[in-house]
Amino acid sequence: MDVTPLPVVGAPCGIVLAAGAGTRYGGPKALAADADGTPWLDRAVALLAASGCDPVLVTVGAAAAEVARRIPAPGRAVLVPDWNDGLSASVRSALDAAAATGAELAVIVPVDTPTLPAAAVARVLGAAAEAAASALVQATVAGAPSHPVLIGRDHWAEVAATVAGDRGAGPYLAVHGATFVACDDLWDGRDIDERPAP
């Protein structure tokens, strides 16, 4: 008997972008961990789940089988067959999977932001409260686009159709009047592209 819990009605869908090969990092970042051994993947899934996201979808591509085995509950793997085409492939696959849920909002985070705090997710969700399915919200740090990003269901199909190459939804957000929410007081906005020096 299938005992998989149903998504919470009205809950946002969480998306962890984790399909890349991590070329500059030296391997898939979905397999990376903090110095204390905590996997970045665990951090990202736990962050979104604790923020009320249900379901939490994790895109997998490079080392897909190994990454999928490591996804902690309540995360669910979303295979990205064309992951080698860049970030856009992950965004497309994730939004297509989100469309099969009852969610009106998708909160997107990359796996390589292990210091992203729950407070930033809460702030972005708060900015979308009244707009619901039409919402477009992006965190900023020092005036620059950052994470997380929130996209309402009304935009999912068009975002999926317009992203290309190794660029995500940023250009779409800029053109379609996204709400930008400053999170400078919460974190430094840094994603990790390279391994720290030994």
PDB file of C-alpha atoms in Angstrom:
ATOM      1  CA  MET A   1       0.000   0.000   0.000  1.00  0.00           C
ATOM      2  CA  ASP A   2       1.293   3.452  -0.894  1.00  0.00           C
ATOM      3  CA  VAL A   3       1.700   5.503   2.273  1.00  0.00           C
ATOM      4  CA  THR A   4       3.358   8.512   0.643  1.00  0.00           C
ATOM      5  CA  PRO A   5       1.875  11.582   2.357  1.00  0.00           C
ATOM      6  CA  LEU A   6      -0.134  13.862   0.125  1.00  0.00           C
ATOM      7  CA  PRO A   7       1.110  17.428  -0.403  1.00  0.00           C
ATOM      8  CA  VAL A   8      -0.387  19.980   1.941  1.00  0.00           C
ATOM      9  CA  VAL A   9      -3.217  21.764   0.134  1.00  0.00           C
ATOM     10  CA  GLY A  10      -2.150  25.298  -0.669  1.00  0.00           C
ATOM     11  CA  ALA A  11       1.478  24.699   0.287  1.00  0.00           C
ATOM     12  CA  PRO A  12       4.205  26.044  -1.993  1.00  0.00           C
ATOM     13  CA  CYS A  13       6.282  23.591  -3.956  1.00  0.00           C
ATOM     14  CA  GLY A  14       9.977  23.608  -3.076  1.00  0.00           C
ATOM     15  CA  ILE A  15      12.547  23.071  -5.829  1.00  0.00           C
ATOM     16  CA  VAL A  16      16.236  22.270  -5.316  1.00  0.00           C
ATOM     17  CA  LEU A  17      18.310  22.699  -8.480  1.00  0.00           C
ATOM     18  CA  ALA A  18      20.916  19.945  -8.186  1.00  0.00           C
ATOM     19  CA  ALA A  19      21.394  18.401 -11.631  1.00  0.00           C
ATOM     20  CA  GLY A  20      24.682  20.005 -12.693  1.00  0.00           C
ATOM     21  CA  ALA A  21      28.092  18.370 -13.024  1.00  0.00           C
ATOM     22  CA  GLY A  22      29.843  21.016 -10.903  1.00  0.00           C
ATOM     23  CA  THR A  23      32.701  21.352 -13.373  1.00  0.00           C
ATOM     24  CA  ARG A  24      34.448  24.200 -11.533  1.00  0.00           C
ATOM     25  CA  TYR A  25      33.769  22.553  -8.196  1.00  0.00           C
ATOM     26  CA  GLY A  26      35.294  19.256  -9.297  1.00  0.00           C
ATOM     27  CA  GLY A  27      32.157  17.124  -9.140  1.00  0.00           C
ATOM     28  CA  PRO A  28      28.379  17.298  -8.729  1.00  0.00           C
ATOM     29  CA  LYS A  29      27.485  19.741  -5.977  1.00  0.00           C
ATOM     30  CA  ALA A  30      24.532  17.534  -5.093  1.00  0.00           C
ATOM     31  CA  LEU A  31      27.134  15.218  -3.546  1.00  0.00           C
ATOM     32  CA  ALA A  32      28.997  17.983  -1.679  1.00  0.00           C
ATOM     33  CA  ALA A  33      28.996  18.427   2.091  1.00  0.00           C
ATOM     34  CA  ASP A  34      29.988  20.997   4.696  1.00  0.00           C
ATOM     35  CA  ALA A  35      33.214  20.640   6.636  1.00  0.00           C
ATOM     36  CA  ASP A  36      31.210  18.922   9.384  1.00  0.00           C
ATOM     37  CA  GLY A  37      29.957  16.313   6.906  1.00  0.00           C
ATOM     38  CA  THR A  38      26.409  17.642   6.492  1.00  0.00           C
ATOM     39  CA  PRO A  39      25.390  17.150   2.834  1.00  0.00           C
ATOM     40  CA  TRP A  40      24.319  20.319   1.039  1.00  0.00           C
ATOM     41  CA  LEU A  41      21.420  18.327  -0.376  1.00  0.00           C
ATOM     42  CA  ASP A  42      20.173  17.565   3.134  1.00  0.00           C
ATOM     43  CA  ARG A  43      20.406  21.244   4.053  1.00  0.00           C
ATOM     44  CA  ALA A  44      18.445  22.387   1.007  1.00  0.00           C
ATOM     45  CA  VAL A  45      15.646  19.837   1.373  1.00  0.00           C
ATOM     46  CA  ALA A  46      15.327  20.468   5.117  1.00  0.00           C
ATOM     47  CA  LEU A  47      15.281  24.234   4.554  1.00  0.00           C
ATOM     48  CA  LEU A  48      12.388  24.081   2.114  1.00  0.00           C
ATOM     49  CA  ALA A  49      10.438  21.504   4.099  1.00  0.00           C
ATOM     50  CA  ALA A  50      10.811  23.561   7.290  1.00  0.00           C
ATOM     51  CA  SER A  51       9.558  26.589   5.334  1.00  0.00           C
ATOM     52  CA  GLY A  52       6.290  24.799   4.584  1.00  0.00           C
ATOM     53  CA  CYS A  53       7.054  23.562   1.067  1.00  0.00           C
ATOM     54  CA  ASP A  54       5.294  20.343   0.120  1.00  0.00           C
ATOM     55  CA  PRO A  55       6.371  18.667  -2.065  1.00  0.00           C
ATOM     56  CA  VAL A  56      10.114  19.334  -2.265  1.00  0.00           C
ATOM     57  CA  LEU A  57      11.409  18.427  -5.726  1.00  0.00           C
ATOM     58  CA  VAL A  58      15.115  17.832  -6.379  1.00  0.00           C
ATOM     59  CA  THR A  59      16.420  17.891  -9.948  1.00  0.00           C
ATOM     60  CA  VAL A  60      18.961  15.164 -10.727  1.00  0.00           C
ATOM     61  CA  GLY A  61      21.178  14.814 -13.772  1.00  0.00           C
ATOM     62  CA  ALA A  62      24.910  14.279 -13.314  1.00  0.00           C
ATOM     63  CA  ALA A  63      25.459  11.153 -11.185  1.00  0.00           C
ATOM     64  CA  ALA A  64      21.667  10.868 -11.163  1.00  0.00           C
ATOM     65  CA  ALA A  65      21.377   7.429  -9.550  1.00  0.00           C
ATOM     66  CA  GLU A  66      23.738   8.280  -6.699  1.00  0.00           C
ATOM     67  CA  VAL A  67      22.170  11.685  -6.089  1.00  0.00           C
ATOM     68  CA  ALA A  68      18.652  10.232  -6.125  1.00  0.00           C
ATOM     69  CA  ARG A  69      19.651   7.656  -3.502  1.00  0.00           C
ATOM     70  CA  ARG A  70      20.909  10.439  -1.241  1.00  0.00           C
ATOM     71  CA  ILE A  71      17.827  12.663  -1.359  1.00  0.00           C
ATOM     72  CA  PRO A  72      16.447  12.792   2.176  1.00  0.00           C
ATOM     73  CA  ALA A  73      12.750  12.695   2.968  1.00  0.00           C
ATOM     74  CA  PRO A  74      10.556  14.449   2.077  1.00  0.00           C
ATOM     75  CA  GLY A  75      12.483  15.257  -1.105  1.00  0.00           C
ATOM     76  CA  ARG A  76      11.522  13.674  -4.426  1.00  0.00           C
ATOM     77  CA  ALA A  77      13.830  13.226  -7.415  1.00  0.00           C
ATOM     78  CA  VAL A  78      12.998  14.849 -10.745  1.00  0.00           C
ATOM     79  CA  LEU A  79      15.125  13.454 -13.555  1.00  0.00           C
ATOM     80  CA  VAL A  80      16.540  16.019 -15.985  1.00  0.00           C
ATOM     81  CA  PRO A  81      17.413  14.043 -19.142  1.00  0.00           C
ATOM     82  CA  ASP A  82      19.046  17.037 -20.855  1.00  0.00           C
ATOM     83  CA  TRP A  83      20.853  18.312 -17.730  1.00  0.00           C
ATOM     84  CA  ASN A  84      24.033  18.855 -19.751  1.00  0.00           C
ATOM     85  CA  ASP A  85      22.267  21.719 -21.590  1.00  0.00           C
ATOM     86  CA  GLY A  86      22.680  23.859 -18.475  1.00  0.00           C
ATOM     87  CA  LEU A  87      20.627  25.352 -15.670  1.00  0.00           C
ATOM     88  CA  SER A  88      17.665  26.009 -17.960  1.00  0.00           C
ATOM     89  CA  ALA A  89      17.082  22.264 -18.365  1.00  0.00           C
ATOM     90  CA  SER A  90      16.739  21.873 -14.598  1.00  0.00           C
ATOM     91  CA  VAL A  91      14.334  24.784 -14.357  1.00  0.00           C
ATOM     92  CA  ARG A  92      12.174  23.361 -17.161  1.00  0.00           C
ATOM     93  CA  SER A  93      12.015  19.872 -15.682  1.00  0.00           C
ATOM     94  CA  ALA A  94      11.319  21.181 -12.188  1.00  0.00           C
ATOM     95  CA  LEU A  95       8.483  23.458 -13.278  1.00  0.00           C
ATOM     96  CA  ASP A  96       6.969  20.693 -15.410  1.00  0.00           C
ATOM     97  CA  ALA A  97       6.980  18.443 -12.334  1.00  0.00           C
ATOM     98  CA  ALA A  98       5.572  21.223 -10.157  1.00  0.00           C
ATOM     99  CA  ALA A  99       2.681  21.622 -12.585  1.00  0.00           C
ATOM    100  CA  ALA A 100       1.506  18.126 -11.636  1.00  0.00           C
ATOM    101  CA  THR A 101       1.122  19.208  -8.002  1.00  0.00           C
ATOM    102  CA  GLY A 102      -1.565  21.365  -6.433  1.00  0.00           C
ATOM    103  CA  ALA A 103       0.888  24.131  -5.572  1.00  0.00           C
ATOM    104  CA  GLU A 104       0.316  27.722  -6.649  1.00  0.00           C
ATOM    105  CA  LEU A 105       3.873  28.825  -5.849  1.00  0.00           C
ATOM    106  CA  ALA A 106       7.336  27.364  -6.439  1.00  0.00           C
ATOM    107  CA  VAL A 107      10.271  28.358  -4.240  1.00  0.00           C
ATOM    108  CA  ILE A 108      13.549  27.653  -6.030  1.00  0.00           C
ATOM    109  CA  VAL A 109      16.979  27.298  -4.440  1.00  0.00           C
ATOM    110  CA  PRO A 110      20.237  25.941  -5.863  1.00  0.00           C
ATOM    111  CA  VAL A 111      21.973  23.178  -3.950  1.00  0.00           C
ATOM    112  CA  ASP A 112      25.195  25.193  -3.692  1.00  0.00           C
ATOM    113  CA  THR A 113      23.879  27.757  -1.182  1.00  0.00           C
ATOM    114  CA  PRO A 114      24.280  25.803   2.065  1.00  0.00           C
ATOM    115  CA  THR A 115      24.245  28.961   4.205  1.00  0.00           C
ATOM    116  CA  LEU A 116      20.885  30.173   2.865  1.00  0.00           C
ATOM    117  CA  PRO A 117      18.702  30.744   5.957  1.00  0.00           C
ATOM    118  CA  ALA A 118      15.056  29.871   6.435  1.00  0.00           C
ATOM    119  CA  ALA A 119      14.405  33.539   7.205  1.00  0.00           C
ATOM    120  CA  ALA A 120      15.172  34.442   3.573  1.00  0.00           C
ATOM    121  CA  VAL A 121      12.665  31.865   2.329  1.00  0.00           C
ATOM    122  CA  ALA A 122      10.063  33.210   4.761  1.00  0.00           C
ATOM    123  CA  ARG A 123      10.670  36.775   3.611  1.00  0.00           C
ATOM    124  CA  VAL A 124      10.258  35.855  -0.058  1.00  0.00           C
ATOM    125  CA  LEU A 125       7.111  33.847   0.679  1.00  0.00           C
ATOM    126  CA  GLY A 126       5.738  36.771   2.667  1.00  0.00           C
ATOM    127  CA  ALA A 127       6.218  39.085  -0.310  1.00  0.00           C
ATOM    128  CA  ALA A 128       4.125  36.743  -2.459  1.00  0.00           C
ATOM    129  CA  ALA A 129       1.241  36.321  -0.032  1.00  0.00           C
ATOM    130  CA  GLU A 130      -1.335  38.447  -1.847  1.00  0.00           C
ATOM    131  CA  ALA A 131      -0.249  37.785  -5.412  1.00  0.00           C
ATOM    132  CA  ALA A 132      -0.459  33.971  -5.122  1.00  0.00           C
ATOM    133  CA  ALA A 133      -0.303  32.292  -8.544  1.00  0.00           C
ATOM    134  CA  SER A 134       0.744  35.503 -10.313  1.00  0.00           C
ATOM    135  CA  ALA A 135       3.671  36.178  -7.953  1.00  0.00           C
ATOM    136  CA  LEU A 136       7.255  36.719  -9.046  1.00  0.00           C
ATOM    137  CA  VAL A 137       9.683  37.386  -6.188  1.00  0.00           C
ATOM    138  CA  GLN A 138      13.463  37.328  -5.932  1.00  0.00           C
ATOM    139  CA  ALA A 139      15.730  37.912  -2.985  1.00  0.00           C
ATOM    140  CA  THR A 140      18.554  40.423  -3.417  1.00  0.00           C
ATOM    141  CA  VAL A 141      21.812  40.903  -1.555  1.00  0.00           C
ATOM    142  CA  ALA A 142      23.764  44.152  -1.940  1.00  0.00           C
ATOM    143  CA  GLY A 143      21.320  45.092  -4.693  1.00  0.00           C
ATOM    144  CA  ALA A 144      22.162  42.032  -6.809  1.00  0.00           C
ATOM    145  CA  PRO A 145      19.762  39.200  -7.625  1.00  0.00           C
ATOM    146  CA  SER A 146      20.160  36.323  -5.206  1.00  0.00           C
ATOM    147  CA  HIS A 147      18.264  33.355  -3.767  1.00  0.00           C
ATOM    148  CA  PRO A 148      15.647  32.187  -3.172  1.00  0.00           C
ATOM    149  CA  VAL A 149      13.424  32.834  -6.182  1.00  0.00           C
ATOM    150  CA  LEU A 150       9.666  32.415  -6.081  1.00  0.00           C
ATOM    151  CA  ILE A 151       7.553  31.883  -9.199  1.00  0.00           C
ATOM    152  CA  GLY A 152       3.757  31.675  -9.227  1.00  0.00           C
ATOM    153  CA  ARG A 153       1.971  29.011 -11.245  1.00  0.00           C
ATOM    154  CA  ASP A 154       0.687  31.535 -13.802  1.00  0.00           C
ATOM    155  CA  HIS A 155       4.284  31.959 -15.011  1.00  0.00           C
ATOM    156  CA  TRP A 156       5.548  28.375 -14.968  1.00  0.00           C
ATOM    157  CA  ALA A 157       4.790  27.465 -18.582  1.00  0.00           C
ATOM    158  CA  GLU A 158       6.235  30.677 -19.982  1.00  0.00           C
ATOM    159  CA  VAL A 159       9.362  30.492 -17.829  1.00  0.00           C
ATOM    160  CA  ALA A 160       9.909  26.886 -18.910  1.00  0.00           C
ATOM    161  CA  ALA A 161       9.471  27.885 -22.553  1.00  0.00           C
ATOM    162  CA  THR A 162      11.867  30.841 -22.437  1.00  0.00           C
ATOM    163  CA  VAL A 163      14.836  29.757 -20.286  1.00  0.00           C
ATOM    164  CA  ALA A 164      17.869  28.737 -22.317  1.00  0.00           C
ATOM    165  CA  GLY A 165      21.409  27.518 -21.858  1.00  0.00           C
ATOM    166  CA  ASP A 166      23.015  27.996 -18.477  1.00  0.00           C
ATOM    167  CA  ARG A 167      20.693  30.808 -17.406  1.00  0.00           C
ATOM    168  CA  GLY A 168      17.756  30.413 -15.084  1.00  0.00           C
ATOM    169  CA  ALA A 169      14.664  32.537 -14.678  1.00  0.00           C
ATOM    170  CA  GLY A 170      16.539  35.798 -13.981  1.00  0.00           C
ATOM    171  CA  PRO A 171      15.889  37.449 -17.359  1.00  0.00           C
ATOM    172  CA  TYR A 172      12.190  36.544 -17.165  1.00  0.00           C
ATOM    173  CA  LEU A 173      11.909  37.986 -13.668  1.00  0.00           C
ATOM    174  CA  ALA A 174      13.550  41.236 -14.740  1.00  0.00           C
ATOM    175  CA  VAL A 175      11.277  41.715 -17.744  1.00  0.00           C
ATOM    176  CA  HIS A 176       8.045  40.746 -15.967  1.00  0.00           C
ATOM    177  CA  GLY A 177       8.272  43.062 -13.003  1.00  0.00           C
ATOM    178  CA  ALA A 178       9.338  40.753 -10.223  1.00  0.00           C
ATOM    179  CA  THR A 179       9.257  42.025  -6.664  1.00  0.00           C
ATOM    180  CA  PHE A 180      12.791  42.225  -5.303  1.00  0.00           C
ATOM    181  CA  VAL A 181      13.197  41.635  -1.581  1.00  0.00           C
ATOM    182  CA  ALA A 182      16.388  42.740   0.171  1.00  0.00           C
ATOM    183  CA  CYS A 183      17.927  40.019   2.340  1.00  0.00           C
ATOM    184  CA  ASP A 184      21.261  41.666   3.120  1.00  0.00           C
ATOM    185  CA  ASP A 185      20.598  41.417   6.840  1.00  0.00           C
ATOM    186  CA  LEU A 186      20.040  37.674   6.627  1.00  0.00           C
ATOM    187  CA  TRP A 187      22.965  36.272   4.655  1.00  0.00           C
ATOM    188  CA  ASP A 188      25.755  37.065   2.200  1.00  0.00           C
ATOM    189  CA  GLY A 189      24.027  35.608  -0.884  1.00  0.00           C
ATOM    190  CA  ARG A 190      27.026  33.486  -1.761  1.00  0.00           C
ATOM    191  CA  ASP A 191      26.867  30.335  -3.818  1.00  0.00           C
ATOM    192  CA  ILE A 192      29.883  28.034  -3.767  1.00  0.00           C
ATOM    193  CA  ASP A 193      31.486  27.404  -7.143  1.00  0.00           C
ATOM    194  CA  GLU A 194      34.875  26.080  -6.071  1.00  0.00           C
ATOM    195  CA  ARG A 195      36.124  23.780  -3.340  1.00  0.00           C
ATOM    196  CA  PRO A 196      37.853  25.543  -0.469  1.00  0.00           C
ATOM    197  CA  ALA A 197      41.613  25.308  -0.464  1.00  0.00           C
ATOM    198  CA  PRO A 198      42.906  22.485   1.760  1.00  0.00           C
TER     199      PRO A 198
END
